[in-house]
Short mmCIF file of C-alpha atoms in Angstrom, two decimals:
data_model
loop_
_atom_site.label_atom_id
_atom_site.label_comp_id
_atom_site.label_asym_id
_atom_site.label_seq_id
_atom_site.Cartn_x
_atom_site.Cartn_y
_atom_site.Cartn_z
CA GLU A 1 96.03 -63.91 -78.80
CA ASP A 2 92.79 -64.72 -80.64
CA LYS A 3 90.50 -67.00 -78.71
CA VAL A 4 87.35 -68.97 -79.58
CA VAL A 5 85.42 -70.80 -76.86
CA GLN A 6 82.58 -73.20 -77.54
CA SER A 7 80.07 -74.54 -75.07
CA PRO A 8 79.00 -77.03 -74.08
CA LEU A 9 81.88 -79.34 -74.93
CA SER A 10 79.49 -82.23 -75.34
CA LEU A 11 75.76 -82.72 -75.42
CA VAL A 12 73.47 -85.74 -75.54
CA VAL A 13 69.88 -85.25 -76.67
CA HIS A 14 66.98 -87.35 -77.90
CA GLU A 15 65.71 -87.25 -81.44
CA GLY A 16 63.26 -84.42 -81.90
CA ASP A 17 64.87 -82.17 -79.30
CA THR A 18 66.07 -78.66 -80.11
CA VAL A 19 69.66 -77.78 -79.27
CA THR A 20 71.59 -74.53 -79.03
CA LEU A 21 75.35 -74.49 -79.38
CA ASN A 22 77.35 -71.49 -78.25
CA CYS A 23 80.48 -69.83 -79.53
CA SER A 24 82.16 -66.81 -77.95
CA TYR A 25 85.25 -65.14 -79.27
CA GLU A 26 87.95 -62.56 -78.67
CA VAL A 27 89.80 -61.62 -81.82
CA THR A 28 91.48 -58.60 -83.27
CA ASN A 29 90.21 -57.41 -86.66
CA PHE A 30 87.18 -59.68 -86.82
CA ARG A 31 86.00 -60.48 -90.33
CA SER A 32 83.58 -63.37 -90.04
CA LEU A 33 82.46 -66.33 -87.97
CA LEU A 34 82.01 -69.75 -89.49
CA TRP A 35 80.29 -72.92 -88.36
CA TYR A 36 81.41 -76.36 -89.53
CA LYS A 37 80.06 -79.86 -88.98
CA GLN A 38 82.63 -82.59 -88.57
CA GLU A 39 81.65 -86.26 -88.66
CA LYS A 40 84.30 -88.91 -89.22
CA LYS A 41 86.13 -86.90 -91.80
CA ALA A 42 87.01 -83.31 -92.64
CA PRO A 43 84.78 -80.44 -91.55
CA THR A 44 81.98 -79.42 -93.89
CA PHE A 45 80.90 -75.82 -94.11
CA LEU A 46 77.55 -74.79 -92.60
CA PHE A 47 77.37 -71.01 -92.28
CA MET A 48 79.42 -67.85 -92.59
CA LEU A 49 78.24 -64.88 -90.52
CA THR A 50 79.54 -61.37 -90.94
CA SER A 51 76.72 -59.08 -89.76
CA SER A 52 75.05 -58.88 -86.37
CA GLY A 53 71.44 -59.87 -85.95
CA ILE A 54 70.91 -61.47 -89.35
CA GLU A 55 69.86 -65.08 -89.01
CA LYS A 56 71.21 -67.57 -91.50
CA LYS A 57 69.02 -70.61 -92.06
CA SER A 58 69.46 -73.95 -93.78
CA GLY A 59 66.72 -76.47 -93.19
CA ARG A 60 66.59 -77.29 -89.49
CA LEU A 61 69.81 -75.39 -88.77
CA SER A 62 70.07 -71.70 -88.10
CA SER A 63 72.69 -69.38 -86.75
CA ILE A 64 73.01 -65.80 -85.63
CA LEU A 65 75.87 -63.52 -84.68
CA ASP A 66 76.08 -60.81 -82.02
CA LYS A 67 79.13 -58.66 -82.71
CA LYS A 68 78.51 -56.46 -79.71
CA GLU A 69 78.52 -59.31 -77.20
CA LEU A 70 81.02 -61.32 -79.30
CA PHE A 71 79.15 -64.57 -79.63
CA SER A 72 77.19 -66.72 -81.99
CA ILE A 73 74.68 -69.53 -81.56
CA LEU A 74 73.87 -72.47 -83.75
CA ASN A 75 70.38 -73.88 -83.39
CA ILE A 76 69.27 -77.29 -84.56
CA THR A 77 65.56 -78.05 -84.34
CA ALA A 78 63.90 -81.47 -84.49
CA THR A 79 67.27 -83.19 -84.16
CA GLN A 80 67.94 -86.46 -85.96
CA THR A 81 70.58 -89.14 -85.37
CA GLY A 82 72.34 -87.89 -88.49
CA ASP A 83 73.01 -84.61 -86.70
CA SER A 84 75.43 -86.43 -84.38
CA ALA A 85 78.80 -84.80 -85.03
CA ILE A 86 81.29 -82.32 -83.70
CA TYR A 87 80.26 -78.77 -84.48
CA LEU A 88 83.15 -76.40 -84.90
CA CYS A 89 83.07 -72.64 -84.66
CA ALA A 90 85.87 -70.65 -86.29
CA VAL A 91 86.56 -66.94 -86.40
CA GLU A 92 88.31 -65.27 -89.28
CA ALA A 93 90.55 -62.36 -88.40
CA ALA A 94 92.13 -60.11 -90.98
CA GLY A 95 95.87 -59.60 -91.03
CA ALA A 96 98.09 -57.64 -93.35
CA GLY A 97 96.84 -58.75 -96.77
CA SER A 98 95.70 -62.08 -95.44
CA TYR A 99 93.59 -63.68 -92.76
CA GLN A 100 93.69 -66.43 -90.20
CA LEU A 101 91.08 -68.84 -88.89
CA THR A 102 91.02 -69.67 -85.21
CA PHE A 103 88.91 -72.66 -84.25
CA GLY A 104 87.14 -73.52 -81.03
CA LYS A 105 87.53 -77.02 -79.55
CA GLY A 106 84.10 -77.98 -80.82
CA THR A 107 80.85 -79.23 -79.33
CA LYS A 108 80.27 -82.96 -79.62
CA LEU A 109 76.57 -83.56 -80.20
CA SER A 110 75.13 -87.03 -79.79
CA VAL A 111 71.51 -87.57 -80.81
CA ILE A 112 70.02 -90.80 -79.51
CA PRO A 113 66.86 -92.40 -80.94
CA LYS B 1 83.53 -79.70 -109.63
CA ALA B 2 86.04 -81.96 -107.86
CA GLY B 3 86.69 -81.20 -104.22
CA VAL B 4 89.95 -80.69 -102.38
CA THR B 5 92.12 -83.78 -102.54
CA GLN B 6 94.91 -84.77 -100.22
CA THR B 7 97.52 -87.48 -100.55
CA PRO B 8 98.40 -89.75 -98.98
CA ARG B 9 95.36 -90.43 -96.81
CA TYR B 10 97.31 -92.39 -94.19
CA LEU B 11 100.96 -92.40 -93.29
CA ILE B 12 103.09 -94.09 -90.65
CA LYS B 13 106.55 -92.72 -89.91
CA THR B 14 109.11 -93.06 -87.16
CA ARG B 15 110.63 -90.33 -85.02
CA GLY B 16 113.32 -88.35 -86.76
CA GLN B 17 112.02 -88.97 -90.26
CA GLN B 18 110.53 -86.34 -92.48
CA VAL B 19 107.25 -86.35 -94.35
CA THR B 20 105.69 -84.46 -97.26
CA LEU B 21 101.93 -84.13 -97.63
CA SER B 22 100.20 -82.94 -100.76
CA CYS B 23 97.02 -80.93 -101.34
CA SER B 24 95.25 -80.19 -104.61
CA PRO B 25 92.73 -77.37 -104.23
CA ILE B 26 89.40 -76.99 -105.97
CA SER B 27 89.90 -75.77 -109.52
CA GLY B 28 90.05 -71.98 -109.54
CA HIS B 29 90.95 -71.70 -105.86
CA ARG B 30 94.24 -69.91 -105.28
CA SER B 31 94.38 -69.86 -101.51
CA VAL B 32 95.43 -73.01 -99.66
CA SER B 33 95.58 -73.30 -95.89
CA TRP B 34 96.92 -76.12 -93.76
CA TYR B 35 95.65 -77.17 -90.33
CA GLN B 36 96.67 -79.72 -87.73
CA GLN B 37 93.94 -81.47 -85.79
CA THR B 38 94.66 -83.37 -82.60
CA PRO B 39 92.26 -84.55 -79.89
CA GLY B 40 93.87 -82.33 -77.29
CA GLN B 41 94.38 -79.11 -79.23
CA GLY B 42 91.56 -79.21 -81.74
CA LEU B 43 92.09 -77.56 -85.10
CA GLN B 44 95.17 -75.34 -85.29
CA PHE B 45 96.21 -73.15 -88.18
CA LEU B 46 99.60 -73.94 -89.72
CA PHE B 47 99.98 -71.60 -92.69
CA GLU B 48 98.26 -70.17 -95.74
CA TYR B 49 99.56 -69.81 -99.29
CA PHE B 50 98.29 -67.66 -102.10
CA SER B 51 99.88 -67.42 -105.55
CA GLU B 52 102.95 -69.36 -104.42
CA THR B 53 103.57 -67.04 -101.45
CA GLN B 54 103.13 -67.80 -97.78
CA ARG B 55 100.87 -65.03 -96.49
CA ASN B 56 100.23 -66.16 -92.97
CA LYS B 57 101.75 -68.56 -90.47
CA GLY B 58 100.53 -70.05 -87.20
CA ASN B 59 102.53 -70.80 -84.07
CA PHE B 60 104.36 -73.92 -85.16
CA PRO B 61 108.11 -74.60 -85.07
CA GLY B 62 110.28 -74.26 -88.15
CA ARG B 63 110.15 -78.03 -88.67
CA PHE B 64 106.80 -77.36 -90.34
CA SER B 65 107.13 -75.80 -93.76
CA GLY B 66 105.20 -75.64 -96.95
CA ARG B 67 105.12 -74.38 -100.48
CA GLN B 68 102.67 -73.74 -103.28
CA PHE B 69 103.17 -74.37 -106.95
CA SER B 70 102.03 -72.32 -109.92
CA ASN B 71 98.99 -74.59 -110.40
CA SER B 72 97.98 -73.81 -106.76
CA ARG B 73 98.77 -77.31 -105.53
CA SER B 74 100.47 -77.18 -102.16
CA GLU B 75 102.81 -79.38 -100.18
CA MET B 76 103.51 -79.41 -96.48
CA ASN B 77 106.72 -80.81 -95.07
CA VAL B 78 107.51 -81.82 -91.51
CA SER B 79 111.12 -82.62 -90.70
CA THR B 80 112.58 -84.44 -87.71
CA LEU B 81 109.22 -85.93 -86.78
CA GLU B 82 108.21 -86.15 -83.13
CA LEU B 83 105.59 -88.36 -81.51
CA GLY B 84 103.47 -85.28 -80.90
CA ASP B 85 103.23 -84.64 -84.63
CA SER B 86 100.78 -87.52 -84.91
CA ALA B 87 97.60 -85.85 -86.08
CA LEU B 88 95.13 -85.33 -88.87
CA TYR B 89 96.50 -82.73 -91.28
CA LEU B 90 93.79 -80.88 -93.13
CA CYS B 91 94.11 -78.72 -96.17
CA ALA B 92 91.47 -76.19 -97.15
CA SER B 93 91.13 -74.12 -100.28
CA SER B 94 89.26 -70.97 -101.18
CA VAL B 95 89.13 -68.56 -104.07
CA ASP B 96 90.81 -65.93 -101.97
CA ALA B 97 91.15 -64.89 -98.35
CA GLN B 98 87.65 -63.44 -98.13
CA GLU B 99 85.92 -66.55 -99.40
CA THR B 100 84.72 -69.67 -97.62
CA GLN B 101 87.23 -72.45 -97.20
CA TYR B 102 86.50 -75.99 -98.26
CA PHE B 103 88.35 -78.83 -96.58
CA GLY B 104 89.97 -81.91 -98.01
CA PRO B 105 89.62 -85.34 -96.39
CA GLY B 106 92.89 -84.96 -94.51
CA THR B 107 96.05 -87.01 -94.14
CA ARG B 108 96.27 -89.01 -90.95
CA LEU B 109 99.90 -89.17 -89.81
CA LEU B 110 101.06 -91.56 -87.15
CA VAL B 111 104.57 -91.14 -85.76
CA LEU B 112 105.97 -94.15 -83.93
#
């Protein structure tokens, strides 16, 4: 059974801190790993990672994938209160002609002023 | 471009009833996936449709079913509702299986 584990489950930091969120996985027929940010509504897409060692960056957020060790990290630098959210990691596995996303339970990040 | 839309946004039902949720994907997207989100289980995959065919299905009982129409709009049906079916049901669309999914706002279902 495909499995995605995120750590920590929750995190409280002060504005300006840098945080690292972790995602490890065990899936058959890995295709890609995705990061989502979920506030009070549906998840919004952050990154899709398919290749090891290539950092994806968007403003203060960055992410990297290690396909050998089966994990990914999401970094947020100079955190702001608007970064408070649940960050979800999902792994896409290929099936016969289709695919399936398996999500981790998420990391709840709280950024306090 | 309009995003993924889901109707209704909120729904209250009683045990034993059935419910139908609707999802309209982003224009041009042919793949529609459904997810259930609960505090205890997180996001769980229900099923995925592409060109009116169910291509993949998660580990949910047969009470959960869906369909997709020729215009790519999709519906999800849950019959004989149970208290544990109370959840946020999310729909996501993508151009095809290899593309990024974009989520709708969800339908929050409460079963009393």
